mmCIF file of C-alpha atoms in Angstrom:
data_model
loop_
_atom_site.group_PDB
_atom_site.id
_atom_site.type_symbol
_atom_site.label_atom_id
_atom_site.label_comp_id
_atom_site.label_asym_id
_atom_site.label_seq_id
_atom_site.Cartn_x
_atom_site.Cartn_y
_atom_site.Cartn_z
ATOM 1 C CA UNK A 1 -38.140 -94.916 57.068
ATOM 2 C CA UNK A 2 -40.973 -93.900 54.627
ATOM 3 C CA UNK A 3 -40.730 -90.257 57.367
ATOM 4 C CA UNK A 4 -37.221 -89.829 56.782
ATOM 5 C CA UNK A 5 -38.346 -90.369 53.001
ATOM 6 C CA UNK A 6 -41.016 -87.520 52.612
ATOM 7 C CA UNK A 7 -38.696 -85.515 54.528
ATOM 8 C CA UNK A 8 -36.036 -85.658 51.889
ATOM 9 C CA UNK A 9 -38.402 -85.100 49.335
ATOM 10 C CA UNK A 10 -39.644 -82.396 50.549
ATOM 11 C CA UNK A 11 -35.836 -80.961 50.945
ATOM 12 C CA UNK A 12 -35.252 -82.060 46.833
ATOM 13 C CA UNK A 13 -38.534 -79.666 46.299
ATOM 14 C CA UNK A 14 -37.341 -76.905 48.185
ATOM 15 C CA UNK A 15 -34.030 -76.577 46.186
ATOM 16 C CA UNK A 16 -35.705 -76.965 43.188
ATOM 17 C CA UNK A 17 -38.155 -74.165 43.611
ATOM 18 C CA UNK A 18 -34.795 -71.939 44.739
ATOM 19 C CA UNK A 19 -33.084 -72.987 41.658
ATOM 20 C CA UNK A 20 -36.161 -72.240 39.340
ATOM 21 C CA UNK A 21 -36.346 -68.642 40.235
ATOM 22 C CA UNK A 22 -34.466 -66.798 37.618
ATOM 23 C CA UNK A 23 -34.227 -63.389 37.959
ATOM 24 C CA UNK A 24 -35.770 -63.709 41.288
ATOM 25 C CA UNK A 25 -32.334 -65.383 42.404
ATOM 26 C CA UNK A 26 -31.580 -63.953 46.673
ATOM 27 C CA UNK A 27 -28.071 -63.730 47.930
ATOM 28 C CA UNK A 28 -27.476 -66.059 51.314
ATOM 29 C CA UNK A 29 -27.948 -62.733 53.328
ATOM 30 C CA UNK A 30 -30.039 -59.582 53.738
ATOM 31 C CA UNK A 31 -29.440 -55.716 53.041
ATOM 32 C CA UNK A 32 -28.690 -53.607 56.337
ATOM 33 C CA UNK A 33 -32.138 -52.348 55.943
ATOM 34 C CA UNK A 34 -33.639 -55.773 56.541
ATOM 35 C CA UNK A 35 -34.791 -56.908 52.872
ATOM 36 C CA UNK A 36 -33.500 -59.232 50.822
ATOM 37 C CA UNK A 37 -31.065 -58.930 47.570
ATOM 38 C CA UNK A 38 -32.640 -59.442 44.521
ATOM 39 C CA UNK A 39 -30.062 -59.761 41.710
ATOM 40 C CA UNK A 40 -30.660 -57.444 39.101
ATOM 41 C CA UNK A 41 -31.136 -58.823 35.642
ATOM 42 C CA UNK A 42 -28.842 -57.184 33.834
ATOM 43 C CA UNK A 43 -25.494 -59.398 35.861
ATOM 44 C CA UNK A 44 -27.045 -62.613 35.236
ATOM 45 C CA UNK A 45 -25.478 -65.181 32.827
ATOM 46 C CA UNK A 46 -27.516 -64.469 29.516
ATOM 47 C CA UNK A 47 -26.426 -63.984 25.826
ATOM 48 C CA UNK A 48 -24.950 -60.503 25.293
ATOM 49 C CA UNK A 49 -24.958 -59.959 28.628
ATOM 50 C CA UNK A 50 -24.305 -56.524 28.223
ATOM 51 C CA UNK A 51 -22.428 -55.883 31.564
ATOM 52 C CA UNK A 52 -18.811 -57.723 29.695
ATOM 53 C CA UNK A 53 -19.077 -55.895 26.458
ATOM 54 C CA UNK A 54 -19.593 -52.264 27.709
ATOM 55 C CA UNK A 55 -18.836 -50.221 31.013
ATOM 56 C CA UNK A 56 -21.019 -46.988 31.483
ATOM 57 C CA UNK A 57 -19.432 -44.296 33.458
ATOM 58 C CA UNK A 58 -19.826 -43.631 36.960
ATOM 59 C CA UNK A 59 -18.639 -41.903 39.652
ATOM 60 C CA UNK A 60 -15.090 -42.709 40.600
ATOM 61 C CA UNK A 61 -13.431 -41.399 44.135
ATOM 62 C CA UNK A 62 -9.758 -40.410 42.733
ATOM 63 C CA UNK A 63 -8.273 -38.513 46.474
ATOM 64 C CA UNK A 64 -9.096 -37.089 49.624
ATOM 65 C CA UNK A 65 -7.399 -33.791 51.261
ATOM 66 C CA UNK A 66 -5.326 -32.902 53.467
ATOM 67 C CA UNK A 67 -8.398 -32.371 55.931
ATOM 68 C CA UNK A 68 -10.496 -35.352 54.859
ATOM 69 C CA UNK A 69 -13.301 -32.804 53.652
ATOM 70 C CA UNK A 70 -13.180 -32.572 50.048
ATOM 71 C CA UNK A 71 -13.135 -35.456 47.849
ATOM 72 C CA UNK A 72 -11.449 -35.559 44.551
ATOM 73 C CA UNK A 73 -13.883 -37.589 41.658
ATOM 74 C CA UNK A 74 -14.242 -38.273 38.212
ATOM 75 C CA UNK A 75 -16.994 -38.517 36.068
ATOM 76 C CA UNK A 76 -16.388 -37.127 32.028
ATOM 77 C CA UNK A 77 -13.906 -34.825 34.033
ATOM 78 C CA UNK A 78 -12.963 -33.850 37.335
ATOM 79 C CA UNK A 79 -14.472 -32.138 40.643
ATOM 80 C CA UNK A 80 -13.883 -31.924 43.888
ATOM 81 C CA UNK A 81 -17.128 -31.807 46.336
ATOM 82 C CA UNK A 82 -16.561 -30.338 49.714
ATOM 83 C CA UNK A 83 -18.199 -32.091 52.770
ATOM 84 C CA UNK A 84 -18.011 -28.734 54.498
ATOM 85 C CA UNK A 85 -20.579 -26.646 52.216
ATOM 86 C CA UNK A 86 -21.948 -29.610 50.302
ATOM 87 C CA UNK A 87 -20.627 -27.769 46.744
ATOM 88 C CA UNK A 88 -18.998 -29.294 43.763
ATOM 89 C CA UNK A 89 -16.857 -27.521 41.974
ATOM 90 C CA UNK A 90 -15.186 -28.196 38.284
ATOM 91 C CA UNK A 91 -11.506 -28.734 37.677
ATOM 92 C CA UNK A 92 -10.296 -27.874 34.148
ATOM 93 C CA UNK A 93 -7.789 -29.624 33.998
ATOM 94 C CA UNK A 94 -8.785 -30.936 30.719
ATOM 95 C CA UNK A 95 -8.824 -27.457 29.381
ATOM 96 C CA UNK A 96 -5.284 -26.939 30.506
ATOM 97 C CA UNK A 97 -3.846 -30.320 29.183
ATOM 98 C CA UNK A 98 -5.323 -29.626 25.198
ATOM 99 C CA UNK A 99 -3.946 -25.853 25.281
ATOM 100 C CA UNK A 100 -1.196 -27.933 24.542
ATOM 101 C CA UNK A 101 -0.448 -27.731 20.763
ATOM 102 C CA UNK A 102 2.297 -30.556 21.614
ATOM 103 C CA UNK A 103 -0.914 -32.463 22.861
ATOM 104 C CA UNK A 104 -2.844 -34.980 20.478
ATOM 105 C CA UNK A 105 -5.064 -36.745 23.074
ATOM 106 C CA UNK A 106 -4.735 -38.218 25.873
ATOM 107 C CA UNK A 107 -4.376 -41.947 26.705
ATOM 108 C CA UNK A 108 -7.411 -41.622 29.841
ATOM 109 C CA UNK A 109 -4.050 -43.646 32.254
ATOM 110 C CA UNK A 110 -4.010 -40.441 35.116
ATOM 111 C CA UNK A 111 -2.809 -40.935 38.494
ATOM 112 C CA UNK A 112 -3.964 -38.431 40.964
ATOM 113 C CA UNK A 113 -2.421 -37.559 44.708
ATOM 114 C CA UNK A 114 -3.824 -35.135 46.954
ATOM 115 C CA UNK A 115 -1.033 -32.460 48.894
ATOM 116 C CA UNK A 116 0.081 -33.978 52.328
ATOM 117 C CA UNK A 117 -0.279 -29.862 54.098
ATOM 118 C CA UNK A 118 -2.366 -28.519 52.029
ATOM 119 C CA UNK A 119 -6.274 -28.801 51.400
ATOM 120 C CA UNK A 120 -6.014 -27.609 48.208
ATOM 121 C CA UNK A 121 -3.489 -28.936 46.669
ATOM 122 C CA UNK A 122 -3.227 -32.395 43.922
ATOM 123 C CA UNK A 123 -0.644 -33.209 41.522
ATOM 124 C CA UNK A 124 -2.333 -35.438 38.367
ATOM 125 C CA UNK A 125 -0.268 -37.640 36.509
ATOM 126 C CA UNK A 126 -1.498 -37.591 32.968
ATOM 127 C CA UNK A 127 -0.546 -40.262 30.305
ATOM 128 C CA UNK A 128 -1.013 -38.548 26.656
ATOM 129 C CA UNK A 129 -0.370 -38.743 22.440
ATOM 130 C CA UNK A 130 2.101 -36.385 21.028
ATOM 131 C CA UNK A 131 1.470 -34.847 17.686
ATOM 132 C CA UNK A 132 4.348 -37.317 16.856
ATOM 133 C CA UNK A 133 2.176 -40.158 17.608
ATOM 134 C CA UNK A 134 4.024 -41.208 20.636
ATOM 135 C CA UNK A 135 2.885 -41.835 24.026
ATOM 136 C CA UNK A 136 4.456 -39.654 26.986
ATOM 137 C CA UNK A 137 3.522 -38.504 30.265
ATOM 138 C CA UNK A 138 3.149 -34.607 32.183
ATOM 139 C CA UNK A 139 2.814 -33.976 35.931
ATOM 140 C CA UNK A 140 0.333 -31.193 36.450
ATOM 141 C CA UNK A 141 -0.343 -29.615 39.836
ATOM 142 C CA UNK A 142 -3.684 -28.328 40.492
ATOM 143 C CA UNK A 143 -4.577 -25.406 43.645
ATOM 144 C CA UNK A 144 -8.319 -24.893 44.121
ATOM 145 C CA UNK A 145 -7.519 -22.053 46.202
ATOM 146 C CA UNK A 146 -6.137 -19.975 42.791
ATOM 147 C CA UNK A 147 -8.219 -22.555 40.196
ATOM 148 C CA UNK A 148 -5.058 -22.420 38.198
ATOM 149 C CA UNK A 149 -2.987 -25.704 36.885
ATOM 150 C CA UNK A 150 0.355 -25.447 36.576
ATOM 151 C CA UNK A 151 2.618 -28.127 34.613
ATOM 152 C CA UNK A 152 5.131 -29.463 37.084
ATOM 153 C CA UNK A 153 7.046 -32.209 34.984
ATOM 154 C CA UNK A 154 10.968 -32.186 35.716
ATOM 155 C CA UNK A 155 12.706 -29.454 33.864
ATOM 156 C CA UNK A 156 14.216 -31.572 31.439
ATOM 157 C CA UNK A 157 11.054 -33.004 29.873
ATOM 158 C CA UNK A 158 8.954 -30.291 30.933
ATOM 159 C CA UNK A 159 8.330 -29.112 26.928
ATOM 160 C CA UNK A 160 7.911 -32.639 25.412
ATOM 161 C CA UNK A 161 7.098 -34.885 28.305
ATOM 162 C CA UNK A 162 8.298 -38.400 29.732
ATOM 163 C CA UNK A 163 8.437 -40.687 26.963
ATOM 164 C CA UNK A 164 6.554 -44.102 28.078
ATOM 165 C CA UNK A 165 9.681 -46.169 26.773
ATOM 166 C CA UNK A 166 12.436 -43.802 28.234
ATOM 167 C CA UNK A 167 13.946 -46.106 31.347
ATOM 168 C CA UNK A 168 16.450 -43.592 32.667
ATOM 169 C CA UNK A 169 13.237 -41.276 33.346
ATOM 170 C CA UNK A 170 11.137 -40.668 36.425
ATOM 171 C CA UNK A 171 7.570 -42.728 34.310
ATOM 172 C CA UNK A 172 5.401 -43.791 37.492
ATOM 173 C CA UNK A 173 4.359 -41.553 40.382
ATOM 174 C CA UNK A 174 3.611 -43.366 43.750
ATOM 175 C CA UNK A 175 3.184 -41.097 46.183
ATOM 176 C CA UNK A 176 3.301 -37.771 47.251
ATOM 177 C CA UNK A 177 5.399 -38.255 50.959
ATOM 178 C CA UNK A 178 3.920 -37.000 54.094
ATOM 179 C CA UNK A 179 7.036 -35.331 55.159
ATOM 180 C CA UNK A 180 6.581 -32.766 52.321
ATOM 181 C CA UNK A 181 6.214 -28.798 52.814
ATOM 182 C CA UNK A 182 5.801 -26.013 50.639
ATOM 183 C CA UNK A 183 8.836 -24.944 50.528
ATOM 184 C CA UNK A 184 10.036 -29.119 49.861
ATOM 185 C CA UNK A 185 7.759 -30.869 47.861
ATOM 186 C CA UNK A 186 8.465 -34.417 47.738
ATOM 187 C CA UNK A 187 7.396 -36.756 44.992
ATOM 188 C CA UNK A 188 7.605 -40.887 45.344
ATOM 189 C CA UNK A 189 8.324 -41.708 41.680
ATOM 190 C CA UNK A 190 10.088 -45.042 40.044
ATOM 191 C CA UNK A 191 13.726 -43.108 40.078
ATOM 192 C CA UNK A 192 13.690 -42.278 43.766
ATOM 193 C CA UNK A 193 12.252 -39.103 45.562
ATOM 194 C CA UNK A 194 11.976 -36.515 43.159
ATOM 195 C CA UNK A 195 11.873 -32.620 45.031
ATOM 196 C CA UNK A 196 9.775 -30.188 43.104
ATOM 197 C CA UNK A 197 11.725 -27.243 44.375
ATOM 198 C CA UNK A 198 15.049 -28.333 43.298
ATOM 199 C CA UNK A 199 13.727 -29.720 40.236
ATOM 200 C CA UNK A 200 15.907 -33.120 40.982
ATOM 201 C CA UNK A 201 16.173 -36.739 42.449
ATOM 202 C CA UNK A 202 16.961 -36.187 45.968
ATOM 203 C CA UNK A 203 17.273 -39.743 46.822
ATOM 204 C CA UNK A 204 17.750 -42.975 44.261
ATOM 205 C CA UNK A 205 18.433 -45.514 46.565
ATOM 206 C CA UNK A 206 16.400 -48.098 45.453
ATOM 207 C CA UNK A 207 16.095 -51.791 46.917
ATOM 208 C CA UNK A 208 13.407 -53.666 45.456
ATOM 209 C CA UNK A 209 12.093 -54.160 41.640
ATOM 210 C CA UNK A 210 8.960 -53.478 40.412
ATOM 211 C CA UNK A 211 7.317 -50.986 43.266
ATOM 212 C CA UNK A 212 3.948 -50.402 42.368
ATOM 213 C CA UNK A 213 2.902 -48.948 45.472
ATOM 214 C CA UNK A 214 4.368 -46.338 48.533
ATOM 215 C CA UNK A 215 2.748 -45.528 51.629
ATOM 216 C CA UNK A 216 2.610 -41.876 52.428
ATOM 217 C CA UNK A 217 5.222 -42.076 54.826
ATOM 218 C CA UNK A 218 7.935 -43.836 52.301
ATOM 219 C CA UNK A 219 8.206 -46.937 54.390
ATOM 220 C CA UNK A 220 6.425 -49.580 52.910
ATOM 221 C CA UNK A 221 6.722 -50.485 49.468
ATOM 222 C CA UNK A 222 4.990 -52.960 47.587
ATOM 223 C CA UNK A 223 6.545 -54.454 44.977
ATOM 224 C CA UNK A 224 6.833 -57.627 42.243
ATOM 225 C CA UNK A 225 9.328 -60.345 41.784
ATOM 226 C CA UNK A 226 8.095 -61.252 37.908
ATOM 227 C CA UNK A 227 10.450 -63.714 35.679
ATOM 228 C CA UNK A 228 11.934 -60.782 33.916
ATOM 229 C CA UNK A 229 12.805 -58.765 36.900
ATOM 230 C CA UNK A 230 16.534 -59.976 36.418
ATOM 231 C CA UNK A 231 16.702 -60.937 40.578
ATOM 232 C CA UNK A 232 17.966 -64.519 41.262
ATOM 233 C CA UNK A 233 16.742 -66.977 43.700
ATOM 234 C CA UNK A 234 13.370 -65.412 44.643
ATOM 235 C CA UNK A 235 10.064 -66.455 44.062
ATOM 236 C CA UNK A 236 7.537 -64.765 41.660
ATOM 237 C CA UNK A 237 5.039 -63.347 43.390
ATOM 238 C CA UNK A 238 4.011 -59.889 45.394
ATOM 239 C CA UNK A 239 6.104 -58.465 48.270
ATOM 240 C CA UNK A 240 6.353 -55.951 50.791
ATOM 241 C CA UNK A 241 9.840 -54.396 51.651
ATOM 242 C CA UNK A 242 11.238 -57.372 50.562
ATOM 243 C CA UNK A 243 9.120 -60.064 52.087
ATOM 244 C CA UNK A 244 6.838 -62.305 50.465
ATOM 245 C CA UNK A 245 3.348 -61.953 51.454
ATOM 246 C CA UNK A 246 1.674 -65.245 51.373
ATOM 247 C CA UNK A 247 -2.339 -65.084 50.498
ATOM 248 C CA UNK A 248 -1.968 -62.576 48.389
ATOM 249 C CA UNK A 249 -4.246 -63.860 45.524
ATOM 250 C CA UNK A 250 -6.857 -65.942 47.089
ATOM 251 C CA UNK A 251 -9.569 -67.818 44.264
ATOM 252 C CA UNK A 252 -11.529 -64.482 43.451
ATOM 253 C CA UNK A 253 -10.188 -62.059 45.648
ATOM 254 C CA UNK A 254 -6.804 -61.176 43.676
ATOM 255 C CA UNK A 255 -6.195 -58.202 45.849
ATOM 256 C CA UNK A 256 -3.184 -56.918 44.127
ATOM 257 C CA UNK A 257 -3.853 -58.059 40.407
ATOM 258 C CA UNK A 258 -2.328 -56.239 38.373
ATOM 259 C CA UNK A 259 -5.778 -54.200 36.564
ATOM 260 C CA UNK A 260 -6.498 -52.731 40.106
ATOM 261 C CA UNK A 261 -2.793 -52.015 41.641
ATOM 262 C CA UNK A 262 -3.502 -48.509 41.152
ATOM 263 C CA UNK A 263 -6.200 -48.427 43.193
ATOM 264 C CA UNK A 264 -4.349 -49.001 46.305
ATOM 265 C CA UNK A 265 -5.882 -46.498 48.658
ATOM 266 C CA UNK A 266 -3.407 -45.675 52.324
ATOM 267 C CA UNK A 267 -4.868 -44.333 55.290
ATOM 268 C CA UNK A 268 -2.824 -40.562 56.099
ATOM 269 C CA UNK A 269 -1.090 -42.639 59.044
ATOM 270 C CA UNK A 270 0.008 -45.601 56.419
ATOM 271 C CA UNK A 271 -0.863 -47.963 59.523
ATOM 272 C CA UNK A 272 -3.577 -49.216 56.796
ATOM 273 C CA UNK A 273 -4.851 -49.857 53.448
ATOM 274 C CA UNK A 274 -8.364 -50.290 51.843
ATOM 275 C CA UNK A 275 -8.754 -52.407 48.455
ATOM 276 C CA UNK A 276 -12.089 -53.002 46.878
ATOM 277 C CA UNK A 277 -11.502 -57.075 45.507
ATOM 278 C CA UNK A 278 -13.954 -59.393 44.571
ATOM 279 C CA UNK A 279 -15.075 -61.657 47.117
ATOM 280 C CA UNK A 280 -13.648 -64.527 47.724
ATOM 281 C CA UNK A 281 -16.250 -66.896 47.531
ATOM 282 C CA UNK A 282 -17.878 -69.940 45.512
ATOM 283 C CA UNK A 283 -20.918 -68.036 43.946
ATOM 284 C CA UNK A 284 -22.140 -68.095 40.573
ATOM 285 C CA UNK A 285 -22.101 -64.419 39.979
ATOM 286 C CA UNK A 286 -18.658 -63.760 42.390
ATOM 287 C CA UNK A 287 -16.844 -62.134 39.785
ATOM 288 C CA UNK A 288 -19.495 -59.016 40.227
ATOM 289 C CA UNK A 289 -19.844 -59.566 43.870
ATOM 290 C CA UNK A 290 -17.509 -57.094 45.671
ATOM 291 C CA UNK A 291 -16.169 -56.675 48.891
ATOM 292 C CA UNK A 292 -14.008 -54.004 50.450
ATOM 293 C CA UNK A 293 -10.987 -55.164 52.762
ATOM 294 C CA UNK A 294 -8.966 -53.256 55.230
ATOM 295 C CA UNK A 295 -5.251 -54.186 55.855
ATOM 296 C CA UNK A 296 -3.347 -53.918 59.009
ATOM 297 C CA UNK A 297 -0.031 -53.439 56.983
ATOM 298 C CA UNK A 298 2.540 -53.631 59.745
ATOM 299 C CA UNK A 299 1.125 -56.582 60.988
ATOM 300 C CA UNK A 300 0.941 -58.586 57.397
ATOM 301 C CA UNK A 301 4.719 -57.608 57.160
ATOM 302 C CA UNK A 302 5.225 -59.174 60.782
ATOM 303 C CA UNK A 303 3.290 -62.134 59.907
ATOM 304 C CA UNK A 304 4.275 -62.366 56.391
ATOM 305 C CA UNK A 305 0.220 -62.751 54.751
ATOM 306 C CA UNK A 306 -2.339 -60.581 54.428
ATOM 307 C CA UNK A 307 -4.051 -59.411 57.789
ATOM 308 C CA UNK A 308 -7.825 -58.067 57.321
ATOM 309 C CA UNK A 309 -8.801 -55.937 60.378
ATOM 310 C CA UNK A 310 -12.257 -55.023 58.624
ATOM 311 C CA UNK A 311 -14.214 -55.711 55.197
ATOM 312 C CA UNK A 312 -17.947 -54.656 54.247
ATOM 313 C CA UNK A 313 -19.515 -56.263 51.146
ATOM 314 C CA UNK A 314 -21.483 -54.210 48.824
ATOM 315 C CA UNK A 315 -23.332 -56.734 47.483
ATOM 316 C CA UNK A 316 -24.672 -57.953 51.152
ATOM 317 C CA UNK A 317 -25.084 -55.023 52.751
ATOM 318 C CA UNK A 318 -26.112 -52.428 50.120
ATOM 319 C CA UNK A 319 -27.263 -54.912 47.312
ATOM 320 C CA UNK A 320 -24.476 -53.767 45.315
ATOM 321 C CA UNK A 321 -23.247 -54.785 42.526
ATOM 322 C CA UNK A 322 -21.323 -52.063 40.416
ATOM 323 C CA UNK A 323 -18.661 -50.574 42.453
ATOM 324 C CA UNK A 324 -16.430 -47.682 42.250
ATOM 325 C CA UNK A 325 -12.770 -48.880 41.606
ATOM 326 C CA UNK A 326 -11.522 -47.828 45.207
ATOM 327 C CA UNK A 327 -12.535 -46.435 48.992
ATOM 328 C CA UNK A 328 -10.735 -43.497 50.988
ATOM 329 C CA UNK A 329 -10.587 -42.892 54.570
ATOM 330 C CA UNK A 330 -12.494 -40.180 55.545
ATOM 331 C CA UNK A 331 -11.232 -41.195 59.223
ATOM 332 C CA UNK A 332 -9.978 -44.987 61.063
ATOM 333 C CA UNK A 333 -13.964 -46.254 60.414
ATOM 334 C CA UNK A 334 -15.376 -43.863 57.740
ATOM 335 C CA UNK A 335 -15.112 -44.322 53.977
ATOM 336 C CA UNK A 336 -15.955 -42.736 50.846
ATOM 337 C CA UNK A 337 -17.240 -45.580 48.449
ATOM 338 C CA UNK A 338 -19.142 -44.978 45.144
ATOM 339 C CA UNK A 339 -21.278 -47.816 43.674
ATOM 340 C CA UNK A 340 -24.421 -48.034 41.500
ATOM 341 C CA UNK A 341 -27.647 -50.231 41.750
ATOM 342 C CA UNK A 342 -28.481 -50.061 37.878
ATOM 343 C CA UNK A 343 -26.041 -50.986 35.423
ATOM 344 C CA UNK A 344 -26.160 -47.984 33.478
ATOM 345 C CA UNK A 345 -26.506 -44.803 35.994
ATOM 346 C CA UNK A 346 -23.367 -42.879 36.979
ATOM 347 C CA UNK A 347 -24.029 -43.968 40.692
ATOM 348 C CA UNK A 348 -24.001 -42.053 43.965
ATOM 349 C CA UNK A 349 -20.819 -41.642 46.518
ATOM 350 C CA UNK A 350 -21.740 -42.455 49.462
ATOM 351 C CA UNK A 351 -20.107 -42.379 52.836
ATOM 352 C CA UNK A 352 -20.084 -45.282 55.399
ATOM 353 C CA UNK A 353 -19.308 -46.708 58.594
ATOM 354 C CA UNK A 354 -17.785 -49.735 58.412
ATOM 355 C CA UNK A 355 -18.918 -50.797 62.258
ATOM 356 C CA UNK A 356 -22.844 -49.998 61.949
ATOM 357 C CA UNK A 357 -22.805 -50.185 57.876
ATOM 358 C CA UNK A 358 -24.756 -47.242 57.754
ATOM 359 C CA UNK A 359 -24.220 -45.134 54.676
ATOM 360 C CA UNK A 360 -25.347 -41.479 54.072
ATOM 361 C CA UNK A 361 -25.135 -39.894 50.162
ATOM 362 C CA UNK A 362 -22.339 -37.526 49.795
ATOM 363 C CA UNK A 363 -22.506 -36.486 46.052
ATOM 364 C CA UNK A 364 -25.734 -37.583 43.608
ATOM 365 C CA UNK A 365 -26.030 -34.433 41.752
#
């Protein structure tokens, strides 16, 4: 008896010595380099914690071409960095938007898509002020090839814009289908497929509220059944074409709430889709703890929940705690992820292989 009692004692000491660590705090697991996780300072629970009452910019991975080898980012603007040469070069898009005298400023809500045959091709979605004081939106297509932006709104609110509160308008870009060609551009938007060329919505036929999200082939949707969507006898919650997926928000996780539904990333073959959630996980700093998942989309549709086929977390693996907002393929295993170890550098993008978690740095200029 008085063995077993030392024993526990000695158990009791252990955890106490853990718990008394304070900024020395480990995770449960080590880096892929071996070493442990030490938690940096500046995400522990502490008054002013500065981490909720400010968010320094960073590097944040916006699209991917057509050949997976230059990747669209933003950081106080935007460039695209080609994996071919290792170059970045600047988009002025900016420039373009405020030679605008109808232009105030802009709202910083931009969507971007990169062209589905071309590698140097992306169409931004750009949420701005009017010198009325009203908030509307311009489509702008971008071709590194000339560095010239062109406005590409729809002809009838090509001068003004889309007004934010104008229903019968085309206000939300999805996706920019696969099936498009240059002589056919086709645009996903929230009033049906929308052709560039013809300057017209080619096909309205909508059956489910509240998309929020189109693979690039235009055959999954994912949508929302709220209490105002006006639809009788069906649940609230999120769906996809039509089916409610169950698991959807797990404790932390919250794949699709609503702050990150933009940052839906689709593998070119729409067989997939990568979301960077929080971890799902009881943890006392889980809500910075990171994780990104991998979804076999045909098969959560078939099985009506969410099925993972691969997740890496950041915070495990790369003792990362600051992440970029989303991950693109770069091919079925490779991603493009950004993240930062201090709390106030602009981070590095990095790429890595989900299988051996190796990473290699891609941009850090």
């Amino acid at each position: 008896m008085k063995i077993y009692l030392r024993i526990l004692i000695f158990l009791i000491s252990i955890l106490l010595i853990l718990n008394s660590c304070g900024d020395e705090v480990l995770v449960d697991k080590l880096r892929n380099d071996g070493h442990p996780c030490k938690v940096p300072e500046w995400i522990l629970p502490q008054e002013g914690n500065k981490s909720s009452t400010f968010e320094y910019s960073m590097y944040q991975i916006k699209a991917v071409s057509s050949d997976l080898e230059s990747i669209l980012y933003h950081l106080n603007g935007y460039y695209l960095y080609s994996r071919n040469d290792n170059s970045v070069s600047y988009i002025p898009l900016g420039e373009f938007i405020y030679s605008d005298p109808n232009i105030k400023s802009t709202h910083g809500s931009y969507k971007e898509f990169a062209c589905p045959y071309s590698m140097n091709k992306y169409v931004f979605l750009v949420q701005f002020f009017a010198v009325d004081g009203k908030e509307y939106l311009h489509w702008y297509m971008y071709d590194h090839s000339t560095k010239t932006v062109t406005k590409v709104t729809p002809i009838e609110y090509r001068e003004k814009g889309i007004s934010i509160y104008d229903t019968t308008a085309p206000r939300s870009l999805f996706q920019w289908l696969s099936n498009s060609t240059e002589e056919n551009d086709l645009l996903y938007t929230s009033k049906g497929v929308y052709c560039l060329q013809k300057n017209k919505i080619i096909d309205s036929t909508f059956s489910f509220p509240n998309i929020f999200s189109v693979s690039p082939n235009g055959k999954y949707k994912w949508h929302l059944y709220s209490e105002n969507s006006g639809i009788q006898n069906q649940n609230t919650g999120y769906y996809l074409n039509g089916i409610e997926i169950i698991g959807i928000e797990t404790m932390n996780s919250k794949l699709f709430f609503p702050s990150i539904n933009n940052n839906i990333v689709w593998s070119p073959d729409s067989k997939f889709m990568s979301i960077i959630a929080y971890k799902d996980e009881e943890f006392s700093i889980a809500k910075s703890s990171k994780e990104m998942i991998i979804i076999d989309v045909e098969q959560s549709l078939l099985q009506r929940k969410i099925i993972r086929v691969k997740s890496v977390s950041f915070r495990d693996s790369y003792c990362a705690y600051r992440i970029g907002r989303q991950g693109l393929f770069l091919n079925d295993n490779k991603f493009a992820v950004s993240w930062s170890y201090n709390y106030d550098d602009k981070g590095i993008i990095y790429e890595i292989d989900l299988d051996s978690l190796d990473k290699k740095v891609l941009v850090d200029f």
